[in-house]
Amino acid sequence: MSKKIFFFDLDGTLLNSKKEITSKTMEALKRFTDAGNHFAISTGRAIDSAMDVQKELGLFFPGTFLVGYNGGQIYDCDNKELVYRAQIPLDLVKKCFDLAKEHNIHIHTYNDDHILTPDDGECIDYYRRVIKTPYIVTDDVTKELEYGPSKCIAIELHDHEKMERFREEVLKIAPDKLSVMYSNPYYLEIFPSEAGKGSAVVRLCDYLDIPIENSFAAGDEQNDISMIKAAGTGIAMLNATDMVKDNADVITESDNDHDGLAPFIEKAI
C-alpha cells in the first residue's frame, strides 16, 4: 500500500491545553508510523522550537519532518537537514519593522539561533513563556541576518483593532510577496507568499512521492487553513475557529483536551 503522511499543528491540535500529548494519541501515532507512514509537525514556530517540543514529548518516529515558520522551512529529521527554506527579502523586513514602529506594534524575527527584536517588553516576555529561544535586542535586525528570514511575527496583547490597522498596512507593502495571517488572536504572522502550511503539504508530498490524496492535515487556527485545504483530508479540531471548520473536510468529535485526533490517526493507518 502507498505510504501516507499526517501534518499536525501543535498548540490547540496535537497538544492539549497543558502543552502535553496524551498516551492515547501517542499510541495512535506510534501505530501510524510503525506502519511505514510519515509524521510531520507543522507549526508557526521556528524549527529549533519545534525540536524542543519534539524532545520534551518524545515525538521521535522514523520518517519525521518538522515544518516551521508556517511552511517557511522544512526539516528532515532522519537526515538532519533542511530540505526547504523560504526567505523574506531584507528590504521588506525593514519595511515591516518600520511600519510596526509607526503603529506601536511589537514585531520580531529570527536568525538560525536567536529571536531578533527591537525591544524586550511585555510582548516578548509573553511570547517566551512557551518559546524558549534566546533573543537579541537590536535597533536594526537586518545586521543580525545573513539571509532573509522565513518569518516575522507581530504581537499585540490589548488592542486588536490596532493590530488590524497594522495588518492592513502590511498587506499593501508587497501583496505578491508576503502572506499575512493570524495564528491566534494576539499573533500576526508575516511570511513569504511562496511558503504557507498548504504549500508545505504539496512540497513534502512531492518530495516523498506520496499522492496528495494520502495526506492528512489537522489544525485549529487561521494559519492552518491552507494545509487543511491542500491535504487529501483536512481536519478541523472541535475547538477550532469557525473559519477553520468551514474549510475542513471533517471536524473532530472531541477537542484537543480529549484526544480529538486519536480516532482519525487510527483510521488513517
Short mmCIF file of C-alpha atoms in Angstrom, two decimals:
data_model
loop_
_atom_site.label_atom_id
_atom_site.label_comp_id
_atom_site.label_asym_id
_atom_site.label_seq_id
_atom_site.Cartn_x
_atom_site.Cartn_y
_atom_site.Cartn_z
CA MET A 1 0.00 0.00 0.00
CA SER A 2 1.10 3.59 -0.63
CA LYS A 3 2.64 5.49 2.25
CA LYS A 4 0.69 8.28 3.92
CA ILE A 5 1.66 11.49 5.70
CA PHE A 6 -0.14 13.29 8.53
CA PHE A 7 0.53 17.00 9.22
CA PHE A 8 -0.21 18.23 12.73
CA ASP A 9 -0.40 21.72 14.14
CA LEU A 10 0.88 21.76 17.71
CA ASP A 11 -0.96 24.15 20.06
CA GLY A 12 -4.68 23.51 20.17
CA THR A 13 -4.37 20.44 17.95
CA LEU A 14 -1.82 17.72 18.71
CA LEU A 15 -1.11 19.18 22.17
CA ASN A 16 -3.67 19.66 24.90
CA SER A 17 -4.07 22.89 26.86
CA LYS A 18 -1.23 21.79 29.18
CA LYS A 19 1.10 21.52 26.15
CA GLU A 20 1.14 17.73 26.54
CA ILE A 21 0.39 14.81 24.28
CA THR A 22 -1.70 12.08 25.88
CA SER A 23 -0.81 8.41 25.90
CA LYS A 24 -3.82 7.52 23.71
CA THR A 25 -2.76 9.94 20.97
CA MET A 26 0.89 8.90 21.31
CA GLU A 27 -0.03 5.23 20.89
CA ALA A 28 -2.03 6.05 17.76
CA LEU A 29 0.94 7.97 16.32
CA LYS A 30 3.26 5.05 17.02
CA ARG A 31 0.97 2.62 15.21
CA PHE A 32 0.63 5.04 12.30
CA THR A 33 4.40 5.46 11.86
CA ASP A 34 5.17 1.78 12.59
CA ALA A 35 3.06 1.06 9.51
CA GLY A 36 5.62 2.98 7.44
CA ASN A 37 3.80 6.30 7.28
CA HIS A 38 5.25 9.78 7.82
CA PHE A 39 4.68 12.15 10.73
CA ALA A 40 5.02 15.93 10.26
CA ILE A 41 4.78 18.67 12.85
CA SER A 42 3.57 21.82 11.05
CA THR A 43 3.84 24.95 13.16
CA GLY A 44 4.37 28.67 13.11
CA ARG A 45 7.28 28.14 15.49
CA ALA A 46 10.91 28.13 14.46
CA ILE A 47 12.47 24.75 13.68
CA ASP A 48 14.55 24.83 16.88
CA SER A 49 11.41 25.46 18.94
CA ALA A 50 9.63 22.57 17.19
CA MET A 51 12.67 20.42 18.02
CA ASP A 52 12.32 21.41 21.69
CA VAL A 53 8.72 20.16 21.67
CA GLN A 54 9.82 17.00 19.88
CA LYS A 55 12.44 16.32 22.58
CA GLU A 56 10.19 17.18 25.51
CA LEU A 57 7.41 14.89 24.33
CA GLY A 58 9.47 12.11 22.74
CA LEU A 59 8.00 12.56 19.26
CA PHE A 60 10.74 10.61 17.53
CA PHE A 61 9.41 8.38 14.79
CA PRO A 62 11.04 7.13 11.58
CA GLY A 63 10.20 9.41 8.68
CA THR A 64 9.51 12.51 10.76
CA PHE A 65 9.57 16.03 9.32
CA LEU A 66 9.34 19.42 11.01
CA VAL A 67 7.59 22.19 9.09
CA GLY A 68 8.47 25.50 10.76
CA TYR A 69 7.65 29.17 10.26
CA ASN A 70 4.25 28.33 8.73
CA GLY A 71 5.83 26.37 5.90
CA GLY A 72 8.86 28.65 5.59
CA GLN A 73 11.25 25.81 6.42
CA ILE A 74 11.04 22.02 6.14
CA TYR A 75 13.45 19.85 8.14
CA ASP A 76 14.13 16.15 7.53
CA CYS A 77 14.71 14.62 10.98
CA ASP A 78 16.14 11.33 9.64
CA ASN A 79 18.81 13.07 7.55
CA LYS A 80 19.15 16.07 9.92
CA GLU A 81 18.95 18.67 7.16
CA LEU A 82 16.75 21.45 5.84
CA VAL A 83 15.11 20.43 2.58
CA TYR A 84 13.40 23.79 2.03
CA ARG A 85 13.85 27.41 3.15
CA ALA A 86 11.77 30.42 2.07
CA GLN A 87 13.04 33.95 2.70
CA ILE A 88 11.57 37.41 3.19
CA PRO A 89 13.78 39.90 1.30
CA LEU A 90 15.67 42.12 3.75
CA ASP A 91 14.20 45.31 2.30
CA LEU A 92 10.69 44.02 3.07
CA VAL A 93 11.79 43.03 6.60
CA LYS A 94 12.86 46.64 7.18
CA LYS A 95 9.56 47.96 5.83
CA CYS A 96 7.59 45.68 8.16
CA PHE A 97 9.63 46.77 11.17
CA ASP A 98 9.30 50.45 10.24
CA LEU A 99 5.53 50.06 9.95
CA ALA A 100 5.35 48.28 13.30
CA LYS A 101 7.23 51.14 14.93
CA GLU A 102 4.86 53.64 13.33
CA HIS A 103 1.83 51.73 14.66
CA ASN A 104 3.41 51.00 18.06
CA ILE A 105 3.18 47.25 17.48
CA HIS A 106 5.76 44.75 18.73
CA ILE A 107 7.45 42.78 15.95
CA HIS A 108 10.34 40.32 15.86
CA THR A 109 12.02 37.91 13.50
CA TYR A 110 14.64 35.14 13.69
CA ASN A 111 18.05 34.03 12.55
CA ASP A 112 19.18 30.41 12.96
CA ASP A 113 19.93 30.82 16.66
CA HIS A 114 18.03 33.77 18.12
CA ILE A 115 14.87 35.81 18.15
CA LEU A 116 15.70 39.31 16.90
CA THR A 117 13.66 42.11 18.46
CA PRO A 118 13.89 45.90 18.77
CA ASP A 119 12.51 45.77 22.33
CA ASP A 120 12.26 43.43 25.30
CA GLY A 121 8.97 44.49 26.83
CA GLU A 122 5.69 42.79 27.68
CA CYS A 123 5.12 41.14 24.30
CA ILE A 124 8.45 39.34 24.03
CA ASP A 125 8.05 38.20 27.65
CA TYR A 126 4.61 36.80 26.79
CA TYR A 127 5.93 35.06 23.69
CA ARG A 128 8.82 33.45 25.55
CA ARG A 129 6.59 31.83 28.17
CA VAL A 130 6.37 28.98 25.64
CA ILE A 131 9.11 29.75 23.09
CA LYS A 132 12.43 29.48 24.93
CA THR A 133 14.70 30.55 22.06
CA PRO A 134 17.21 33.19 23.31
CA TYR A 135 16.80 36.68 21.94
CA ILE A 136 18.87 39.65 20.86
CA VAL A 137 17.64 43.23 21.25
CA THR A 138 18.84 45.40 18.37
CA ASP A 139 17.83 48.63 16.65
CA ASP A 140 18.48 47.03 13.25
CA VAL A 141 17.58 43.34 12.98
CA THR A 142 18.97 43.14 9.44
CA LYS A 143 22.50 43.41 10.88
CA GLU A 144 21.95 40.06 12.59
CA LEU A 145 20.66 38.32 9.44
CA GLU A 146 22.92 36.52 6.96
CA TYR A 147 19.91 35.95 4.66
CA GLY A 148 16.23 36.78 4.59
CA PRO A 149 14.26 35.29 7.50
CA SER A 150 11.46 32.79 6.96
CA LYS A 151 9.01 34.70 9.15
CA CYS A 152 8.30 37.85 11.14
CA ILE A 153 5.67 37.93 13.86
CA ALA A 154 3.79 40.93 15.25
CA ILE A 155 2.22 40.75 18.71
CA GLU A 156 -0.46 42.95 20.28
CA LEU A 157 -1.95 41.78 23.57
CA HIS A 158 -4.51 44.50 24.28
CA ASP A 159 -5.83 46.30 21.19
CA HIS A 160 -6.92 44.06 18.31
CA GLU A 161 -8.19 46.99 16.26
CA LYS A 162 -4.70 48.49 16.34
CA MET A 163 -3.31 45.18 15.09
CA GLU A 164 -5.91 45.15 12.31
CA ARG A 165 -4.80 48.61 11.15
CA PHE A 166 -1.21 47.37 11.08
CA ARG A 167 -2.23 44.21 9.20
CA GLU A 168 -3.97 46.24 6.51
CA GLU A 169 -0.85 48.37 6.01
CA VAL A 170 1.46 45.35 5.81
CA LEU A 171 -0.75 43.86 3.11
CA LYS A 172 -0.06 46.92 0.96
CA ILE A 173 3.73 46.55 1.10
CA ALA A 174 4.11 43.64 -1.30
CA PRO A 175 0.89 41.63 -1.71
CA ASP A 176 2.55 39.38 -4.27
CA LYS A 177 5.46 38.53 -1.94
CA LEU A 178 4.06 38.45 1.61
CA SER A 179 1.29 36.47 3.29
CA VAL A 180 -0.20 37.89 6.49
CA MET A 181 -2.49 35.98 8.83
CA TYR A 182 -3.31 35.33 12.48
CA SER A 183 -2.09 32.24 14.30
CA ASN A 184 -4.08 33.27 17.38
CA PRO A 185 -5.90 36.48 18.40
CA TYR A 186 -2.62 38.11 19.53
CA TYR A 187 -0.11 36.89 16.92
CA LEU A 188 0.06 38.13 13.34
CA GLU A 189 2.33 36.01 11.16
CA ILE A 190 4.17 37.55 8.19
CA PHE A 191 5.89 35.14 5.81
CA PRO A 192 6.78 34.69 2.12
CA SER A 193 3.80 34.05 -0.15
CA GLU A 194 5.60 31.05 -1.62
CA ALA A 195 5.55 29.45 1.84
CA GLY A 196 2.47 28.66 3.95
CA LYS A 197 1.48 25.40 5.58
CA GLY A 198 -0.51 24.38 2.49
CA SER A 199 2.49 24.82 0.21
CA ALA A 200 4.50 22.63 2.60
CA VAL A 201 1.92 19.84 2.23
CA VAL A 202 2.34 19.89 -1.54
CA ARG A 203 6.15 20.20 -1.39
CA LEU A 204 6.60 17.37 1.09
CA CYS A 205 4.19 15.03 -0.71
CA ASP A 206 6.15 15.69 -3.90
CA TYR A 207 9.48 15.22 -2.08
CA LEU A 208 8.35 11.86 -0.68
CA ASP A 209 6.41 10.79 -3.79
CA ILE A 210 3.20 10.47 -1.77
CA PRO A 211 -0.09 11.06 -3.62
CA ILE A 212 -1.81 14.15 -2.24
CA GLU A 213 -4.92 12.05 -1.53
CA ASN A 214 -2.79 10.11 1.00
CA SER A 215 -2.10 13.25 3.04
CA PHE A 216 -3.93 14.37 6.19
CA ALA A 217 -3.72 17.71 7.99
CA ALA A 218 -5.22 18.84 11.30
CA GLY A 219 -5.39 22.30 12.84
CA ASP A 220 -7.41 24.85 14.77
CA GLU A 221 -6.38 28.37 13.72
CA GLN A 222 -6.35 30.58 10.62
CA ASN A 223 -2.76 29.75 9.68
CA ASP A 224 -3.78 26.06 9.45
CA ILE A 225 -6.44 26.62 6.79
CA SER A 226 -4.12 26.37 3.79
CA MET A 227 -2.80 22.95 4.83
CA ILE A 228 -6.31 21.73 5.70
CA LYS A 229 -7.42 22.72 2.19
CA ALA A 230 -4.28 21.34 0.49
CA ALA A 231 -4.32 17.90 2.13
CA GLY A 232 -6.30 14.96 0.86
CA THR A 233 -8.23 15.03 4.14
CA GLY A 234 -8.42 18.30 6.06
CA ILE A 235 -9.39 18.00 9.73
CA ALA A 236 -10.59 20.81 11.99
CA MET A 237 -10.48 20.38 15.74
CA LEU A 238 -13.75 20.69 17.65
CA ASN A 239 -12.06 23.62 19.41
CA ALA A 240 -11.07 25.25 16.10
CA THR A 241 -12.31 28.64 14.96
CA ASP A 242 -15.41 28.70 12.76
CA MET A 243 -13.31 29.78 9.77
CA VAL A 244 -11.18 26.64 10.10
CA LYS A 245 -14.23 24.40 10.45
CA ASP A 246 -15.77 25.96 7.35
CA ASN A 247 -12.71 24.93 5.30
CA ALA A 248 -12.27 21.41 6.65
CA ASP A 249 -13.48 18.11 5.25
CA VAL A 250 -14.25 16.79 8.73
CA ILE A 251 -14.42 18.05 12.32
CA THR A 252 -13.28 16.01 15.31
CA GLU A 253 -15.93 14.87 17.77
CA SER A 254 -13.72 15.78 20.75
CA ASP A 255 -11.41 18.72 21.39
CA ASN A 256 -7.63 18.75 21.88
CA ASP A 257 -8.06 18.09 25.62
CA HIS A 258 -9.95 14.85 24.96
CA ASP A 259 -7.90 13.01 22.32
CA GLY A 260 -9.85 14.50 19.43
CA LEU A 261 -7.29 13.35 16.86
CA ALA A 262 -6.70 9.78 18.03
CA PRO A 263 -9.62 8.21 16.06
CA PHE A 264 -8.52 9.99 12.86
CA ILE A 265 -4.94 8.81 13.23
CA GLU A 266 -6.16 5.24 13.72
CA LYS A 267 -8.41 5.45 10.64
CA ALA A 268 -5.51 6.75 8.54
CA ILE A 269 -3.30 3.70 9.20
#
